Amino acid sequence: MRGRAEETRERILAAAQECFARYGYDATGVAEICERAGVSKGAFFHHFPTKQAVFLELLERWLAGLGEKLAALRAGAPSVPDALMQMAGTAQQVFEAARGQLPIFLEFLSQAARDSRIWQATISPYRRYRAFFAGMIEAGIAEGSLRPVDPDAAANAILSLAIGLVLQATVDPDGADWGRIAQQSMGMLLEGIRRNNENLSI
Amino acid sequence: MRGRAEETRERILAAAQECFARYGYDATGVAEICERAGVSKGAFFHHFPTKQAVFLELLERWLAGLGEKLAALRAGAPSVPDALMQMAGTAQQVFEAARGQLPIFLEFLSQAARDSRIWQATISPYRRYRAFFAGMIEAGIAEGSLRPVDPDAAANAILSLAIGLVLQATVDPDGADWGRIAQQSMGMLLEGIRRNNENLSI
DNA sequence: TAATACATACCGACCGGTCGGTATCCAAAA
DNA sequence: TTTTGGATACCGACCGGTCGGTATGTATTA
């Protein structure tokens, strides 16, 4: 049996993620997490100093996973526009896989807007993502696939689009086919910054 | 002097808005609202049946105000692209005026993702906005200023952009000049859906 | 046996909401 | 004009319950 302790830790994290997504950070009690994890309160505070520490670890894992996914997609695409469209394409899977789990993203954001500790943990990867996209845009301009737009502005536009899509999919999951919407939206934005203006059917 | 009671109500609402923005809905105590409003707990529950009722009224006012603003901007613009750019242009004022108050937008969203009562109050105006933008896109296509894109998809793209911008400005207010970013982003998206493709310098 | 992993019992602070009572206001009566 | 009476506005002590976190004891592992 490998690491009983480690397994307990993971169970606590998984249970917490479910609770935070369903009820929100404040409205989730430590007792509820413990019950769902099949673990006592003592075990909880043995593995984590505070409730916030659990939240923070979930946040850090989530952000790290996101970063890896983005980098992998970029590396596997032949051109910058291709990479962007592929990222938009994976949105479908993301939305389906994370259905019901997405609200925790909102929870991450609203906590970050208030708690300086969580803000720091959030903002640093976020700025890396922004820089990552800006770098992609620059590369696209250099490779000739994009018009010479302001890379920072374009990166922000892409990020805004992505964040907005996730949020809408979170709050109104049945309001639209968000995977399709993601691709179409990215297609439109891309059309606005790509160099060759041959009309592709959207 | 009109209505002492009404003034008290307004003071409670204003105090609650500040608290919700600063601490979040759950973390805000009724006692804190009362203290900030200079009002007793009894007065609070005399004017509102529950804490949630206060939140709901703030939400409804906010959404109503947003709708009016959008309609006014649309009515005052000569063309659809003009209207969109003007809307993006007002972002600067919005961000500056609401600095520090923006987190309540996040609070609205995260509550809507959980509480069905608040979800209903949120989703109905939200869908109206979406229809409003879709109508604008159709009008733009009809007037010849926009390419024949899917109006719903374009409307969703615009909404995503707007939501994403507000969120980034909320979480990272000093991370960029969000007013400028809003204009540039909308400009790029617009470039992707407008008919005449003359290059405008961004 | 020493250290780690976990369980149970418990604490003080604080929560949203209630309640009995008081102050204020205004219309009608005197 | 003054009095009065009832409705409205407001107060603040208080309640049951829940919260995050702790203290202490027991089982498991090394």
Coordinates of C-alpha atoms (C1' of nucleotides) in Angstrom, one line a residue:
Chain A
M1 CA 0.0 0.0 0.0
R2 CA 1.6 3.2 -1.1
G3 CA 1.3 6.1 1.3
R4 CA -1.9 6.0 3.3
A5 CA -1.3 9.6 4.3
E6 CA -0.9 10.7 0.7
E7 CA -4.1 9.1 -0.3
T8 CA -5.9 10.8 2.6
R9 CA -4.5 14.1 1.4
E10 CA -5.8 13.5 -2.1
R11 CA -9.2 12.5 -0.8
I12 CA -9.4 15.8 1.2
L13 CA -8.4 17.8 -1.8
A14 CA -10.9 16.1 -4.1
A15 CA -13.7 16.5 -1.6
A16 CA -12.8 20.2 -1.1
Q17 CA -12.8 20.8 -4.8
E18 CA -16.2 19.4 -5.1
C19 CA -17.5 21.4 -2.2
F20 CA -15.9 24.7 -3.2
A21 CA -17.3 24.3 -6.7
R22 CA -20.8 23.5 -5.5
Y23 CA -21.2 25.8 -2.5
G24 CA -18.4 28.3 -2.7
Y25 CA -15.4 28.8 -0.5
D26 CA -17.1 30.6 2.4
A27 CA -20.2 28.5 2.4
T28 CA -18.2 25.3 2.5
G29 CA -17.5 24.0 6.0
V30 CA -14.5 22.0 7.0
A31 CA -16.9 19.5 8.4
E32 CA -18.6 19.0 5.1
I33 CA -15.3 18.4 3.4
C34 CA -14.3 15.9 6.0
E35 CA -17.5 14.0 5.7
R36 CA -17.3 13.8 1.9
A37 CA -13.7 12.7 2.1
G38 CA -14.6 10.1 4.8
V39 CA -12.1 11.6 7.1
S40 CA -12.1 13.2 10.5
K41 CA -11.5 16.8 11.3
G42 CA -8.3 15.8 13.0
A43 CA -7.0 14.3 9.8
F44 CA -7.9 17.4 7.9
F45 CA -5.9 19.7 10.2
H46 CA -3.1 17.2 10.4
H47 CA -2.5 17.5 6.6
F48 CA -3.5 21.2 6.1
P49 CA -2.9 24.1 8.5
T50 CA -6.0 26.0 7.5
K51 CA -9.0 25.7 5.2
Q52 CA -7.4 28.3 3.0
A53 CA -4.3 26.2 2.5
V54 CA -6.5 23.5 0.8
F55 CA -8.0 26.1 -1.4
L56 CA -4.5 27.5 -2.3
E57 CA -3.2 24.1 -3.2
L58 CA -6.2 23.4 -5.5
L59 CA -5.6 26.8 -7.1
E60 CA -2.0 26.2 -7.7
R61 CA -2.6 22.8 -9.2
W62 CA -5.2 24.2 -11.5
L63 CA -3.1 27.0 -12.7
A64 CA -0.1 24.7 -13.2
G65 CA -2.2 22.3 -15.2
L66 CA -3.5 25.1 -17.4
G67 CA 0.0 26.3 -18.1
E68 CA 1.2 22.9 -19.2
K69 CA -1.8 22.4 -21.4
L70 CA -1.3 25.7 -23.2
A71 CA 2.4 25.1 -23.7
A72 CA 1.8 21.6 -25.1
L73 CA -0.8 22.9 -27.6
R74 CA 1.5 25.7 -28.7
A75 CA 4.4 23.3 -29.2
G76 CA 2.3 20.9 -31.3
A77 CA 0.9 23.4 -33.8
P78 CA 2.6 24.4 -37.0
S79 CA 1.6 28.1 -37.0
V80 CA 0.3 30.6 -34.5
P81 CA -3.2 30.9 -35.9
D82 CA -3.4 27.1 -35.9
A83 CA -2.3 27.0 -32.3
L84 CA -5.0 29.5 -31.3
M85 CA -7.7 27.6 -33.2
Q86 CA -6.6 24.4 -31.6
M87 CA -6.8 26.0 -28.1
A88 CA -10.3 27.1 -28.9
G89 CA -11.1 23.6 -30.2
T90 CA -10.1 22.0 -26.9
A91 CA -12.6 24.3 -25.2
Q92 CA -15.3 21.8 -26.1
Q93 CA -13.6 19.0 -24.2
V94 CA -12.8 21.3 -21.3
F95 CA -16.4 22.4 -20.9
E96 CA -17.7 18.9 -21.1
A97 CA -15.2 17.4 -18.8
A98 CA -15.5 20.2 -16.2
R99 CA -19.2 20.5 -16.3
G100 CA -20.3 21.2 -12.8
Q101 CA -16.7 21.8 -11.7
L102 CA -16.4 25.1 -13.5
P103 CA -17.8 27.2 -10.7
I104 CA -14.6 26.7 -8.8
F105 CA -12.9 28.9 -11.4
L106 CA -15.3 31.7 -10.3
E107 CA -14.4 30.9 -6.8
F108 CA -10.7 31.3 -7.5
L109 CA -11.3 34.7 -9.1
S110 CA -13.5 36.1 -6.4
Q111 CA -11.2 35.0 -3.7
A112 CA -8.3 36.5 -5.6
A113 CA -10.1 39.8 -5.8
R114 CA -10.1 40.0 -2.0
D115 CA -7.4 37.9 -0.4
S116 CA -3.9 39.2 -1.0
R117 CA -2.4 35.8 -0.4
I118 CA -4.6 34.2 -3.0
W119 CA -4.2 37.1 -5.3
Q120 CA -0.5 36.7 -5.4
A121 CA -0.8 33.0 -6.2
T122 CA -3.2 33.8 -9.0
I123 CA -1.7 36.9 -10.5
S124 CA 1.7 35.6 -11.2
P125 CA 0.7 32.6 -13.4
Y126 CA -1.9 34.8 -15.0
R127 CA 0.7 37.3 -16.0
R128 CA 2.8 34.5 -17.4
Y129 CA -0.1 33.4 -19.5
R130 CA -0.5 36.9 -20.8
A131 CA 3.2 37.1 -21.7
F132 CA 2.9 33.6 -23.2
F133 CA 0.1 34.8 -25.5
A134 CA 1.9 38.1 -26.3
G135 CA 4.9 36.0 -27.3
M136 CA 2.7 33.9 -29.6
I137 CA 1.4 37.0 -31.3
E138 CA 4.9 38.3 -31.8
A139 CA 5.9 35.0 -33.3
G140 CA 2.8 35.1 -35.5
I141 CA 3.8 38.5 -36.7
A142 CA 7.3 37.4 -37.3
E143 CA 6.3 34.3 -39.2
G144 CA 4.0 36.5 -41.3
S145 CA 0.7 34.9 -40.4
L146 CA -0.5 37.9 -38.3
R147 CA -0.8 41.6 -39.1
P148 CA 1.6 43.8 -37.1
V149 CA -0.8 44.4 -34.2
D150 CA 0.1 45.4 -30.7
P151 CA 1.1 42.0 -29.2
D152 CA 0.0 42.9 -25.6
A153 CA -3.3 44.2 -26.8
A154 CA -4.0 41.1 -28.9
A155 CA -2.9 38.8 -26.0
N156 CA -5.3 40.6 -23.7
A157 CA -8.1 40.3 -26.3
I158 CA -7.5 36.5 -26.5
L159 CA -7.4 36.2 -22.7
S160 CA -10.6 38.2 -22.4
L161 CA -12.4 36.1 -24.9
A162 CA -11.3 32.9 -23.1
I163 CA -12.2 34.2 -19.7
G164 CA -15.5 35.5 -20.9
L165 CA -16.3 32.2 -22.5
V166 CA -15.5 30.1 -19.5
L167 CA -17.6 32.4 -17.3
Q168 CA -20.6 32.3 -19.6
A169 CA -20.3 28.5 -19.8
T170 CA -20.1 28.4 -16.0
V171 CA -23.2 30.5 -15.3
D172 CA -25.3 29.4 -18.2
P173 CA -24.0 25.9 -19.3
D174 CA -27.2 25.1 -21.2
G175 CA -27.6 28.5 -22.8
A176 CA -25.4 27.7 -25.8
D177 CA -23.1 25.1 -27.4
W178 CA -20.1 26.7 -25.8
G179 CA -17.5 24.6 -27.5
R180 CA -18.8 25.7 -30.9
I181 CA -19.1 29.3 -29.7
A182 CA -15.5 29.2 -28.5
Q183 CA -14.3 28.2 -31.9
Q184 CA -16.4 30.7 -33.8
S185 CA -15.4 33.5 -31.5
M186 CA -11.8 32.8 -31.8
G187 CA -12.2 32.5 -35.5
M188 CA -13.7 36.0 -35.7
L189 CA -11.0 37.6 -33.5
L190 CA -8.3 35.8 -35.5
E191 CA -9.8 37.1 -38.7
G192 CA -9.3 40.5 -37.3
I193 CA -5.6 40.1 -36.7
R194 CA -4.4 37.6 -39.3
R195 CA -2.6 38.9 -42.3
N196 CA -4.1 37.2 -45.4
N197 CA -7.7 38.2 -45.6
E198 CA -9.1 35.5 -47.7
N199 CA -12.7 34.9 -46.5
L200 CA -13.0 31.6 -44.6
S201 CA -16.5 30.6 -43.9
I202 CA -17.4 31.0 -40.3
Chain B
M1 CA -37.0 66.2 2.8
R2 CA -38.4 63.1 1.1
G3 CA -39.0 59.9 3.2
R4 CA -36.7 59.2 6.1
A5 CA -37.5 55.5 5.6
E6 CA -36.5 55.6 2.0
E7 CA -33.2 57.3 2.8
T8 CA -32.5 54.6 5.4
R9 CA -33.2 52.0 2.8
E10 CA -30.8 53.6 0.4
R11 CA -28.1 53.9 3.1
I12 CA -28.5 50.2 3.8
L13 CA -28.2 49.3 0.1
A14 CA -25.1 51.5 -0.4
A15 CA -23.4 50.1 2.6
A16 CA -24.2 46.5 1.5
Q17 CA -22.9 47.2 -1.9
E18 CA -19.6 48.4 -0.4
C19 CA -19.3 45.4 1.9
F20 CA -20.3 42.8 -0.7
A21 CA -17.7 44.3 -3.1
R22 CA -15.0 44.3 -0.4
Y23 CA -15.6 41.1 1.5
G24 CA -18.0 39.0 -0.6
Y25 CA -21.5 38.1 0.1
D26 CA -20.9 35.3 2.6
A27 CA -18.1 37.0 4.4
T28 CA -20.2 40.1 4.9
G29 CA -22.2 40.2 8.1
V30 CA -25.5 41.9 8.5
A31 CA -24.0 43.6 11.5
E32 CA -21.2 45.1 9.4
I33 CA -23.7 46.5 6.9
C34 CA -25.7 48.0 9.7
E35 CA -22.7 49.6 11.3
R36 CA -21.5 51.1 8.0
A37 CA -25.0 52.4 7.2
G38 CA -25.3 53.9 10.7
V39 CA -28.4 51.8 11.3
S40 CA -29.5 49.2 13.7
K41 CA -30.1 45.6 13.0
G42 CA -33.8 46.1 13.6
A43 CA -34.0 48.7 10.9
F44 CA -32.2 46.4 8.5
F45 CA -34.8 43.6 8.9
H46 CA -37.6 46.1 9.0
H47 CA -36.7 47.1 5.4
F48 CA -35.5 43.8 4.1
P49 CA -36.7 40.3 4.9
T50 CA -33.3 38.7 4.5
K51 CA -29.7 39.5 3.7
Q52 CA -30.3 37.9 0.3
A53 CA -33.1 40.3 -0.5
V54 CA -30.6 43.2 -0.2
F55 CA -28.3 41.4 -2.6
L56 CA -31.0 40.7 -5.0
E57 CA -32.1 44.3 -5.1
L58 CA -28.6 45.5 -5.8
L59 CA -28.3 42.9 -8.6
E60 CA -31.5 43.9 -10.2
R61 CA -30.6 47.6 -10.1
W62 CA -27.2 46.9 -11.5
L63 CA -28.6 44.9 -14.4
A64 CA -31.3 47.4 -15.2
G65 CA -28.8 50.2 -15.3
L66 CA -26.6 48.3 -17.6
G67 CA -29.4 47.6 -20.0
E68 CA -30.4 51.2 -20.1
K69 CA -26.8 52.3 -20.8
L70 CA -26.4 49.9 -23.6
A71 CA -29.7 50.9 -25.3
A72 CA -28.8 54.5 -25.0
L73 CA -25.4 54.0 -26.6
R74 CA -26.9 52.0 -29.4
A75 CA -29.6 54.6 -30.1
G76 CA -27.1 57.4 -30.3
A77 CA -24.7 55.8 -32.8
P78 CA -24.9 56.2 -36.6
S79 CA -23.8 52.6 -37.4
V80 CA -23.4 49.3 -35.7
P81 CA -19.6 49.4 -35.7
D82 CA -19.7 52.9 -34.3
A83 CA -22.0 51.8 -31.6
L84 CA -19.7 48.9 -30.6
M85 CA -16.7 51.1 -30.5
Q86 CA -18.5 53.7 -28.4
M87 CA -19.5 51.0 -26.0
A88 CA -15.9 49.9 -25.7
G89 CA -14.9 53.6 -25.3
T90 CA -17.1 54.0 -22.3
A91 CA -15.3 51.1 -20.6
Q92 CA -12.6 53.5 -19.5
Q93 CA -15.1 55.6 -17.5
V94 CA -16.8 52.5 -16.2
F95 CA -13.5 51.1 -15.0
E96 CA -12.4 54.3 -13.4
A97 CA -15.8 55.1 -11.8
A98 CA -16.3 51.6 -10.4
R99 CA -12.7 51.1 -9.3
G100 CA -13.0 49.1 -6.1
Q101 CA -16.7 48.4 -6.6
L102 CA -16.1 46.0 -9.5
P103 CA -15.6 42.9 -7.3
I104 CA -19.3 42.9 -6.7
F105 CA -19.8 41.9 -10.3
L106 CA -17.8 38.8 -9.5
E107 CA -20.0 38.3 -6.5
F108 CA -23.1 38.5 -8.6
L109 CA -21.7 35.8 -10.9
S110 CA -20.5 33.4 -8.3
Q111 CA -23.8 33.7 -6.4
A112 CA -25.7 33.2 -9.6
A113 CA -23.8 30.0 -10.3
R114 CA -25.1 28.5 -7.0
D115 CA -28.3 30.1 -5.9
S116 CA -31.2 29.4 -8.2
R117 CA -33.1 32.4 -7.1
I118 CA -30.2 34.7 -8.0
W119 CA -29.5 32.7 -11.1
Q120 CA -33.0 33.4 -12.5
A121 CA -32.6 37.1 -11.7
T122 CA -29.3 37.2 -13.5
I123 CA -29.9 35.0 -16.5
S124 CA -33.0 36.7 -17.9
P125 CA -31.4 40.1 -18.4
Y126 CA -28.3 38.4 -19.5
R127 CA -30.1 36.6 -22.3
R128 CA -31.8 39.9 -23.2
Y129 CA -28.4 41.5 -23.6
R130 CA -27.3 38.6 -25.8
A131 CA -30.4 39.0 -28.0
F132 CA -29.7 42.7 -28.0
F133 CA -26.2 42.3 -29.4
A134 CA -27.4 39.6 -31.9
G135 CA -29.9 42.1 -33.1
M136 CA -27.2 44.7 -33.5
I137 CA -25.1 42.3 -35.5
E138 CA -28.1 41.5 -37.8
A139 CA -28.7 45.2 -38.2
G140 CA -25.0 45.7 -39.1
I141 CA -25.2 43.0 -41.7
A142 CA -28.4 44.5 -43.1
E143 CA -26.9 48.0 -43.3
G144 CA -23.9 46.5 -45.0
S145 CA -21.3 47.5 -42.4
L146 CA -20.7 43.9 -41.2
R147 CA -19.9 40.7 -43.1
P148 CA -22.7 38.0 -43.0
V149 CA -21.5 36.2 -39.9
D150 CA -23.6 34.2 -37.5
P151 CA -25.3 36.9 -35.4
D152 CA -25.5 34.7 -32.3
A153 CA -21.9 33.7 -32.4
A154 CA -20.8 37.3 -32.9
A155 CA -23.0 38.4 -30.1
N156 CA -21.4 35.8 -27.8
A157 CA -18.0 36.8 -28.9
I158 CA -18.7 40.4 -28.0
L159 CA -20.2 39.5 -24.6
S160 CA -17.3 37.2 -23.9
L161 CA -14.8 40.0 -24.6
A162 CA -16.7 42.4 -22.4
I163 CA -17.1 40.0 -19.5
G164 CA -13.4 38.9 -19.8
L165 CA -12.3 42.5 -19.8
V166 CA -14.4 43.4 -16.8
L167 CA -13.0 40.4 -14.9
Q168 CA -9.4 41.1 -15.7
A169 CA -9.9 44.7 -14.7
T170 CA -11.5 43.5 -11.5
V171 CA -8.8 41.1 -10.5
D172 CA -5.8 43.0 -11.8
P173 CA -6.8 46.7 -11.9
D174 CA -3.2 48.0 -12.1
G175 CA -2.1 45.3 -14.6
A176 CA -3.0 47.3 -17.7
D177 CA -4.8 50.3 -19.0
W178 CA -8.0 48.5 -19.3
G179 CA -9.9 51.3 -21.0
R180 CA -7.4 51.3 -23.8
I181 CA -7.3 47.5 -23.9
A182 CA -11.0 47.4 -24.2
Q183 CA -11.0 49.7 -27.2
Q184 CA -8.2 47.8 -28.9
S185 CA -9.7 44.5 -28.3
M186 CA -13.1 45.5 -29.6
G187 CA -11.3 47.0 -32.6
M188 CA -9.6 43.7 -33.4
L189 CA -12.8 41.7 -33.1
L190 CA -14.7 44.3 -35.1
E191 CA -12.0 44.1 -37.8
G192 CA -12.8 40.4 -38.0
I193 CA -16.4 40.8 -38.7
R194 CA -16.7 44.1 -40.5
R195 CA -17.2 44.2 -44.3
N196 CA -14.7 46.7 -45.7
N197 CA -11.3 45.6 -44.9
E198 CA -9.3 48.8 -45.1
N199 CA -6.5 48.6 -42.6
L200 CA -7.1 50.9 -39.6
S201 CA -4.1 51.5 -37.4
I202 CA -4.6 49.9 -34.1
Chain C
dT1 C1' 9.7 2.6 21.2
dA2 C1' 9.4 6.9 18.5
dA3 C1' 7.0 9.1 15.2
dT4 C1' 3.4 9.6 12.2
dA5 C1' -1.6 9.3 11.1
dC6 C1' -5.8 9.8 12.5
dA7 C1' -10.2 10.2 15.8
dT8 C1' -13.1 12.5 19.3
dA9 C1' -14.5 16.0 22.2
dC10 C1' -14.6 20.5 22.7
dC11 C1' -13.9 25.9 22.5
dG12 C1' -14.9 30.7 21.8
dA13 C1' -16.3 33.7 18.2
dC14 C1' -19.7 34.8 15.3
dC15 C1' -23.6 34.2 12.3
dG16 C1' -28.5 35.5 10.4
dG17 C1' -32.5 36.4 12.2
dT18 C1' -36.2 37.5 16.1
dC19 C1' -38.5 40.1 19.5
dG20 C1' -40.3 43.3 22.9
dG21 C1' -40.2 47.8 23.3
dT22 C1' -39.5 52.9 22.0
dA23 C1' -39.4 57.0 19.0
dT24 C1' -41.4 59.5 15.2
dC25 C1' -44.9 61.0 12.2
dC26 C1' -49.3 62.3 10.5
dA27 C1' -54.3 62.3 10.1
dA28 C1' -58.4 63.0 12.4
dA29 C1' -60.8 64.4 16.4
dA30 C1' -61.6 67.9 19.9
Chain D
dT1 C1' -54.5 74.9 17.4
dT2 C1' -54.0 71.3 20.3
dT3 C1' -54.7 66.5 21.4
dT4 C1' -54.7 61.9 20.4
dG5 C1' -54.2 57.4 18.5
dG6 C1' -52.6 54.2 15.5
dA7 C1' -49.3 53.1 11.9
dT8 C1' -44.6 53.2 10.6
dA9 C1' -39.7 53.4 11.6
dC10 C1' -36.3 52.1 14.4
dC11 C1' -33.5 50.1 18.4
dG12 C1' -30.4 46.7 20.5
dA13 C1' -30.3 42.6 23.5
dC14 C1' -30.7 38.1 22.6
dC15 C1' -31.2 33.2 20.5
dG16 C1' -30.1 28.7 18.5
dG17 C1' -26.8 27.0 15.7
dT18 C1' -22.5 26.9 13.0
dC19 C1' -18.0 28.1 12.1
dG20 C1' -12.7 27.3 11.9
dG21 C1' -9.6 25.6 14.8
dT22 C1' -7.4 23.1 19.1
dA23 C1' -6.4 19.7 22.7
dT24 C1' -5.9 15.3 23.7
dG25 C1' -6.1 10.6 23.2
dT26 C1' -5.5 6.2 20.3
dA27 C1' -4.0 3.3 16.4
dT28 C1' -0.7 2.3 12.9
dT29 C1' 3.8 2.2 11.0
dA30 C1' 8.9 2.1 11.0

